[in-house]
């Protein structure tokens, strides 16, 4: 068992192209977002395990001895099947979160315990730990915050239990795990995602683990090598939406107008493939015209998504506001509100970016300038972390 303090981070994600079409077997391109979740794990020696999630007001402590008494035999099969309701009920009991607590909090605590018990149960005694996670990602905005959470926890527990090695060599550095260890992290993170989401596709935890850009189709995940680090504005319209209802809406439109909607899905698929081709070309022979192609693809896909019925006035407003500043945007994720992305060409004057950002904020939206294609789960020395992150994690 390792006795050092661990600092780990994992990114959120956005879907570049292919949302909704992916539900019908088409390709989706998902990219890691440079907004991250950070974890600090500190071994303690008082026989307690504590979890602190300052973003969502969770602070809980358990006696290790009490957790040790739990029948965790069901976890033997935990890494191959989705957790069943009886198992989740057990986690809920152990989590001991009041019934009136928001589901986000309850599920976060349950996923923590599931991963802690699932990964650490092979130790003779469960470790006594202090775990803090803090995120730059807004929860529930479709940006993969729960996947980044599960990835951080899986990486931390696997490292502390020496199931994977700590790759950090440099006191001032940041390191990533080798492929084999990333596979283990991803496998466990997927279980955490299942506790939180029920039946996720697995794309979010894969992007958060490997980072960069991924092509996802019918459960098959392929990393796109050497994608350029594109700059974007990420805008949260703050309009709440239900992914489930939006996905169902597309399905019923497809059933009602198959001759109209199926070609739209095929066209979105072609947009994803063309975007993948352009990104590949950008990594080998970058040219300014490639950004113009990406912008056209963004415009076309946004209109297609509107035709599928998953648009929203707030998302069209986002597109109009950015178009007035010469920028191109589309919705990302489920639509119906939620988030949109705006591509920032290299060499754009910062004053122009700031003006677009301000115009979006004036609409009541949250807006971040960030990059996509960020690195996946990483381990950091304390010295390499921003002081604001250290502070958020309660460090020195
Ligand atoms: C939501 O982020 C993406 C959708 O395609 C749903 C899904 O893929 O499960 C709308």
Coordinates of C-alpha atoms and ligand atoms in Angstrom, one line a residue:
X1 CA 0.0 0.0 0.0
X2 CA 1.4 3.4 -1.0
X3 CA 1.7 5.9 1.8
X4 CA 2.2 9.1 -0.3
X5 CA -0.3 11.9 -1.1
X6 CA -1.6 11.5 -4.6
X7 CA -2.8 14.2 -7.0
X8 CA -4.7 13.0 -10.0
X9 CA -6.8 14.8 -12.7
X10 CA -9.0 13.7 -15.5
X11 CA -10.8 15.7 -18.3
X12 CA -14.4 16.2 -19.2
X13 CA -15.6 15.8 -22.8
X14 CA -17.6 17.3 -25.6
X15 CA -19.1 15.6 -28.6
X16 CA -17.7 17.3 -31.7
X17 CA -20.1 15.5 -34.1
X18 CA -22.4 12.5 -34.1
X19 CA -24.7 13.1 -31.1
X20 CA -28.0 11.4 -31.5
X21 CA -26.8 9.7 -34.8
X22 CA -24.6 7.6 -32.5
X23 CA -27.7 6.2 -30.9
X24 CA -28.7 4.8 -34.3
X25 CA -25.3 3.1 -35.0
X26 CA -23.5 6.1 -36.6
X27 CA -20.1 7.5 -35.8
X28 CA -19.5 10.0 -33.0
X29 CA -16.4 12.0 -32.4
X30 CA -15.8 12.8 -28.8
X31 CA -12.9 15.0 -27.5
X32 CA -11.4 15.6 -24.1
X33 CA -12.0 19.0 -22.7
X34 CA -9.4 21.0 -20.9
X35 CA -11.7 21.5 -18.0
X36 CA -10.7 18.9 -15.4
X37 CA -11.6 17.2 -12.2
X38 CA -8.8 17.0 -9.6
X39 CA -8.4 14.5 -6.8
X40 CA -6.2 14.6 -3.8
X41 CA -5.8 11.4 -1.8
X42 CA -4.0 11.4 1.5
X43 CA -3.5 8.2 3.6
X44 CA -4.6 8.7 7.2
X45 CA -3.9 6.6 10.3
X46 CA -7.1 6.8 12.4
X47 CA -9.1 4.0 10.8
X48 CA -11.4 6.3 8.9
X49 CA -12.3 7.0 5.2
X50 CA -13.5 10.5 4.3
X51 CA -14.8 11.9 1.1
X52 CA -15.1 15.6 0.4
X53 CA -16.7 17.0 -2.8
X54 CA -16.7 20.8 -2.3
X55 CA -18.6 21.5 -5.6
X56 CA -21.7 19.6 -4.4
X57 CA -21.4 20.1 -0.6
X58 CA -20.6 16.5 0.2
X59 CA -18.4 15.8 3.3
X60 CA -18.7 12.3 4.8
X61 CA -16.6 10.0 6.9
X62 CA -16.9 6.3 7.6
X63 CA -15.2 3.9 9.9
X64 CA -13.0 1.5 7.9
X65 CA -14.0 -1.3 10.4
X66 CA -17.7 -0.7 9.6
X67 CA -17.1 -0.9 5.8
X68 CA -14.9 -4.0 6.3
X69 CA -18.0 -5.7 7.8
X70 CA -20.0 -5.1 4.6
X71 CA -20.7 -8.2 2.5
X72 CA -18.9 -7.1 -0.7
X73 CA -19.0 -10.6 -2.3
X74 CA -21.1 -9.1 -5.1
X75 CA -18.1 -7.1 -6.2
X76 CA -16.3 -10.3 -7.3
X77 CA -18.3 -10.0 -10.5
X78 CA -18.4 -6.2 -10.4
X79 CA -16.1 -5.6 -13.3
X80 CA -18.0 -7.5 -15.9
X81 CA -21.7 -6.8 -15.3
X82 CA -23.6 -3.6 -14.6
X83 CA -24.4 -3.2 -10.9
X84 CA -27.9 -4.6 -10.3
X85 CA -30.5 -2.9 -8.1
X86 CA -29.8 -5.1 -5.0
X87 CA -26.2 -4.1 -5.1
X88 CA -27.0 -0.5 -5.6
X89 CA -29.4 -0.7 -2.6
X90 CA -26.4 -2.0 -0.5
X91 CA -24.2 0.9 -1.6
X92 CA -27.1 3.3 -0.8
X93 CA -27.3 1.9 2.7
X94 CA -23.6 2.1 3.2
X95 CA -23.5 5.6 1.7
X96 CA -26.0 6.7 4.4
X97 CA -27.0 9.8 2.5
X98 CA -30.3 11.3 3.7
X99 CA -33.2 10.4 1.4
X100 CA -34.0 14.1 0.7
X101 CA -30.4 14.7 -0.7
X102 CA -30.1 15.6 -4.3
X103 CA -29.6 12.5 -6.5
X104 CA -26.2 13.9 -7.7
X105 CA -24.8 13.7 -4.2
X106 CA -26.2 10.3 -3.4
X107 CA -24.9 8.8 -6.6
X108 CA -21.5 10.4 -6.2
X109 CA -21.1 8.9 -2.7
X110 CA -22.4 5.5 -3.9
X111 CA -19.9 5.4 -6.8
X112 CA -17.1 6.4 -4.4
X113 CA -17.9 3.5 -2.1
X114 CA -18.4 1.1 -5.0
X115 CA -15.0 1.9 -6.4
X116 CA -13.3 2.0 -3.0
X117 CA -14.7 -1.4 -1.9
X118 CA -14.4 -2.9 -5.4
X119 CA -10.7 -2.0 -5.9
X120 CA -9.4 -2.0 -2.3
X121 CA -11.2 -5.1 -1.0
X122 CA -8.2 -7.3 -2.1
X123 CA -6.1 -5.6 0.7
X124 CA -5.9 -7.4 4.0
X125 CA -7.4 -4.3 5.6
X126 CA -9.2 -1.6 3.8
X127 CA -7.1 1.6 3.7
X128 CA -7.7 4.6 5.8
X129 CA -7.9 7.6 3.5
X130 CA -8.8 11.2 3.0
X131 CA -10.1 11.9 -0.5
X132 CA -11.1 15.3 -1.9
X133 CA -12.3 15.9 -5.4
X134 CA -12.9 19.3 -7.0
X135 CA -14.0 20.0 -10.5
X136 CA -13.8 22.8 -13.1
X137 CA -16.7 21.0 -14.8
X138 CA -20.3 22.0 -14.1
X139 CA -22.3 18.9 -13.1
X140 CA -25.3 17.8 -15.2
X141 CA -24.3 19.9 -18.3
X142 CA -23.4 16.9 -20.4
X143 CA -19.7 17.6 -20.2
X144 CA -18.7 14.2 -18.7
X145 CA -18.2 15.4 -15.1
X146 CA -19.3 12.0 -13.6
X147 CA -16.9 10.1 -15.9
X148 CA -14.0 12.4 -14.9
X149 CA -15.0 11.7 -11.3
X150 CA -15.0 8.0 -11.7
X151 CA -11.8 8.0 -13.7
X152 CA -10.0 10.0 -10.9
X153 CA -11.2 7.6 -8.2
X154 CA -10.4 4.4 -10.2
X155 CA -6.9 5.7 -10.9
X156 CA -6.3 6.8 -7.3
X157 CA -7.5 3.5 -5.7
X158 CA -5.7 1.3 -8.2
X159 CA -2.5 3.3 -7.5
X160 CA -2.8 3.3 -3.7
X161 CA -3.4 -0.5 -3.8
X162 CA -0.4 -1.0 -6.1
X163 CA -2.6 -2.6 -8.7
X164 CA -1.0 -0.2 -11.1
X165 CA 2.3 1.7 -10.6
X166 CA 2.6 5.4 -9.8
X167 CA 4.2 6.7 -13.0
X168 CA 5.2 10.0 -11.5
X169 CA 9.0 10.3 -11.7
X170 CA 9.6 14.0 -11.3
X171 CA 8.9 16.2 -8.2
X172 CA 7.7 19.0 -10.4
X173 CA 6.0 17.0 -13.1
X174 CA 2.9 15.4 -14.5
X175 CA 2.9 11.8 -15.8
X176 CA 0.5 9.4 -17.5
X177 CA 0.0 5.7 -17.0
X178 CA 1.0 3.1 -19.6
X179 CA -1.6 1.6 -21.9
X180 CA -2.2 -1.5 -19.8
X181 CA -2.9 0.5 -16.7
X182 CA -5.2 2.9 -18.6
X183 CA -7.2 -0.2 -19.6
X184 CA -7.7 -1.1 -15.9
X185 CA -8.5 2.5 -14.9
X186 CA -11.1 2.7 -17.7
X187 CA -12.6 -0.7 -16.8
X188 CA -13.2 0.4 -13.2
X189 CA -14.3 3.9 -14.1
X190 CA -17.0 2.4 -16.3
X191 CA -18.4 0.6 -13.2
X192 CA -18.5 4.0 -11.4
X193 CA -20.3 5.5 -14.4
X194 CA -22.8 2.6 -14.3
X195 CA -23.5 3.3 -10.7
X196 CA -24.2 6.9 -11.6
X197 CA -25.9 6.6 -15.0
X198 CA -27.3 3.1 -15.2
X199 CA -26.5 2.2 -18.7
X200 CA -23.9 4.5 -20.2
X201 CA -22.3 3.8 -23.6
X202 CA -18.8 4.1 -22.1
X203 CA -17.6 6.8 -24.4
X204 CA -17.3 9.4 -21.6
X205 CA -15.0 7.4 -19.3
X206 CA -12.9 6.3 -22.4
X207 CA -12.3 9.9 -23.4
X208 CA -11.5 10.9 -19.8
X209 CA -9.0 8.0 -19.5
X210 CA -7.2 8.4 -22.8
X211 CA -7.8 12.0 -23.6
X212 CA -7.4 13.5 -27.1
X213 CA -10.1 12.6 -29.5
X214 CA -12.0 9.3 -29.9
X215 CA -14.1 7.8 -32.6
X216 CA -17.0 5.9 -31.2
X217 CA -19.4 3.6 -33.0
X218 CA -21.5 0.8 -31.7
X219 CA -19.3 0.3 -28.6
X220 CA -16.1 0.3 -30.6
X221 CA -13.6 3.0 -29.4
X222 CA -10.7 4.1 -31.4
X223 CA -8.2 6.8 -30.4
X224 CA -7.6 9.4 -33.1
X225 CA -3.8 9.9 -33.1
X226 CA -2.2 13.3 -33.0
X227 CA -5.3 15.5 -33.2
X228 CA -4.6 19.2 -33.0
X229 CA -5.4 21.0 -29.8
X230 CA -8.4 23.0 -31.0
X231 CA -9.4 26.1 -29.1
X232 CA -13.1 26.5 -28.4
X233 CA -15.7 28.6 -26.6
X234 CA -17.8 26.3 -24.5
X235 CA -21.1 27.8 -23.6
X236 CA -23.7 26.5 -21.2
X237 CA -27.1 27.9 -22.0
X238 CA -28.2 26.8 -18.5
X239 CA -31.4 25.6 -20.0
X240 CA -32.2 22.3 -18.4
X241 CA -33.0 19.3 -20.6
X242 CA -33.6 15.6 -20.4
X243 CA -31.3 13.5 -22.6
X244 CA -33.7 10.6 -22.3
X245 CA -36.6 12.6 -23.6
X246 CA -34.6 14.1 -26.5
X247 CA -33.2 10.7 -27.6
X248 CA -36.8 9.4 -27.5
X249 CA -38.0 12.4 -29.5
X250 CA -35.5 11.6 -32.3
X251 CA -36.5 8.0 -32.3
X252 CA -40.2 8.9 -32.8
X253 CA -39.4 11.4 -35.5
X254 CA -37.4 8.6 -37.3
X255 CA -40.3 6.2 -37.0
X256 CA -42.8 8.9 -38.2
X257 CA -40.7 10.2 -41.2
X258 CA -38.1 7.4 -42.0
X259 CA -37.5 8.7 -45.5
X260 CA -36.6 12.2 -44.2
X261 CA -34.9 11.4 -40.9
X262 CA -32.7 8.4 -41.9
X263 CA -30.9 10.5 -44.6
X264 CA -30.3 13.2 -42.0
X265 CA -28.6 10.6 -39.7
X266 CA -26.5 9.4 -42.7
X267 CA -25.5 12.9 -43.5
X268 CA -24.4 13.5 -39.8
X269 CA -22.4 10.3 -40.1
X270 CA -20.7 11.7 -43.2
X271 CA -20.0 15.0 -41.3
X272 CA -18.3 13.0 -38.5
X273 CA -16.2 11.1 -41.1
X274 CA -15.2 14.2 -42.9
X275 CA -14.3 15.9 -39.7
X276 CA -12.2 12.9 -38.7
X277 CA -10.4 13.2 -42.1
X278 CA -9.8 16.9 -41.7
X279 CA -8.4 16.4 -38.2
X280 CA -6.1 13.7 -39.5
X281 CA -4.9 16.0 -42.2
X282 CA -4.4 18.9 -39.8
X283 CA -1.9 16.8 -37.8
X284 CA 0.2 16.0 -40.8
X285 CA -0.2 19.0 -43.2
X286 CA -1.8 21.9 -41.3
X287 CA -3.3 24.7 -43.4
X288 CA -5.7 27.6 -42.6
X289 CA -8.4 26.3 -45.0
X290 CA -8.9 23.3 -42.8
X291 CA -10.5 25.5 -40.2
X292 CA -12.9 26.8 -42.8
X293 CA -13.9 23.2 -43.5
X294 CA -14.4 22.5 -39.8
X295 CA -16.6 25.6 -39.6
X296 CA -18.8 24.5 -42.5
X297 CA -19.2 21.1 -40.9
X298 CA -20.3 22.7 -37.6
X299 CA -22.9 24.9 -39.4
X300 CA -24.4 22.0 -41.3
X301 CA -24.5 19.7 -38.3
X302 CA -26.3 22.3 -36.2
X303 CA -29.0 22.7 -38.8
X304 CA -29.3 18.9 -39.1
X305 CA -29.7 18.6 -35.3
X306 CA -32.4 21.3 -35.5
X307 CA -34.2 19.2 -38.1
X308 CA -34.0 16.2 -35.8
X309 CA -36.0 18.3 -33.3
X310 CA -33.2 18.6 -30.6
X311 CA -32.6 22.3 -31.1
X312 CA -33.6 25.1 -28.7
X313 CA -34.1 28.9 -29.0
X314 CA -31.2 29.4 -26.6
X315 CA -28.9 27.3 -28.8
X316 CA -29.9 29.2 -32.0
X317 CA -29.3 32.4 -30.1
X318 CA -25.8 31.2 -29.2
X319 CA -25.2 30.5 -32.9
X320 CA -26.5 33.9 -34.0
X321 CA -24.5 35.8 -31.3
X322 CA -21.2 34.1 -32.3
X323 CA -22.0 34.4 -36.0
X324 CA -22.2 38.2 -35.5
X325 CA -18.6 37.9 -34.3
X326 CA -17.6 35.8 -37.4
X327 CA -17.6 32.5 -35.4
X328 CA -19.3 29.2 -36.0
X329 CA -21.2 27.2 -33.3
X330 CA -23.2 24.0 -32.9
X331 CA -25.0 22.4 -30.0
X332 CA -23.1 19.6 -28.3
X333 CA -24.5 16.6 -26.5
X334 CA -28.2 16.0 -26.3
X335 CA -29.4 19.5 -27.2
X336 CA -32.7 21.0 -26.1
X337 CA -30.6 23.6 -24.1
X338 CA -27.5 22.4 -22.4
X339 CA -24.2 23.3 -24.1
X340 CA -22.8 24.5 -27.4
X341 CA -19.3 24.8 -28.8
X342 CA -17.8 27.6 -30.9
X343 CA -14.6 27.0 -32.9
X344 CA -11.8 29.5 -32.4
X345 CA -9.5 29.7 -35.4
X346 CA -5.8 30.2 -34.5
X347 CA -4.7 33.8 -34.8
X348 CA -8.1 35.3 -33.8
X349 CA -7.5 38.5 -32.0
X350 CA -8.1 38.0 -28.2
X351 CA -10.2 41.2 -28.2
X352 CA -12.6 39.5 -30.6
X353 CA -12.8 36.4 -28.5
X354 CA -13.5 38.5 -25.4
X355 CA -16.2 40.4 -27.2
X356 CA -18.0 37.2 -28.3
X357 CA -17.6 35.8 -24.8
X358 CA -19.1 38.9 -23.2
X359 CA -22.0 38.9 -25.7
X360 CA -22.8 35.3 -24.6
X361 CA -22.5 36.1 -20.9
X362 CA -24.9 39.0 -21.6
X363 CA -27.4 36.4 -22.8
X364 CA -27.3 34.8 -19.4
X365 CA -25.0 31.9 -20.5
X366 CA -21.9 30.6 -18.8
X367 CA -18.9 30.7 -21.2
X368 CA -15.4 29.2 -21.0
X369 CA -12.5 29.6 -23.5
X370 CA -10.8 26.2 -23.5
X371 CA -9.0 23.7 -25.6
X372 CA -10.1 20.2 -26.7
X373 CA -7.9 17.2 -27.3
X374 CA -6.6 17.6 -23.7
X375 CA -4.5 14.8 -22.1
X376 CA -6.4 12.0 -20.3
X377 CA -6.0 11.0 -16.7
X378 CA -2.8 12.2 -15.3
X379 CA -0.9 12.1 -12.0
X380 CA 0.7 15.4 -10.8
X381 CA 3.3 16.4 -8.2
X382 CA 1.8 18.9 -5.7
X383 CA 4.3 21.5 -7.0
X384 CA 3.0 21.2 -10.6
X385 CA -0.6 22.1 -9.6
X386 CA -1.9 25.6 -9.9
X387 CA -2.2 27.2 -6.4
X388 CA -6.0 27.7 -7.0
X389 CA -6.4 24.0 -7.6
X390 CA -4.3 23.2 -4.5
X391 CA -6.5 25.6 -2.5
X392 CA -9.7 24.0 -3.8
X393 CA -8.4 20.6 -2.7
X394 CA -7.7 21.9 0.7
X395 CA -3.9 21.6 0.3
X396 CA -1.2 23.8 1.6
Ligands
LIG1 C1 -25.5 12.8 -25.2 O1 -24.3 13.4 -24.7 C2 -25.3 12.2 -26.6 C3 -26.5 11.5 -27.2 O2 -26.0 11.0 -28.4 C4 -27.0 10.4 -26.3 C5 -26.1 9.2 -26.3 O3 -25.2 9.0 -27.1 O4 -26.3 8.3 -25.4 C6 -27.6 12.5 -27.4

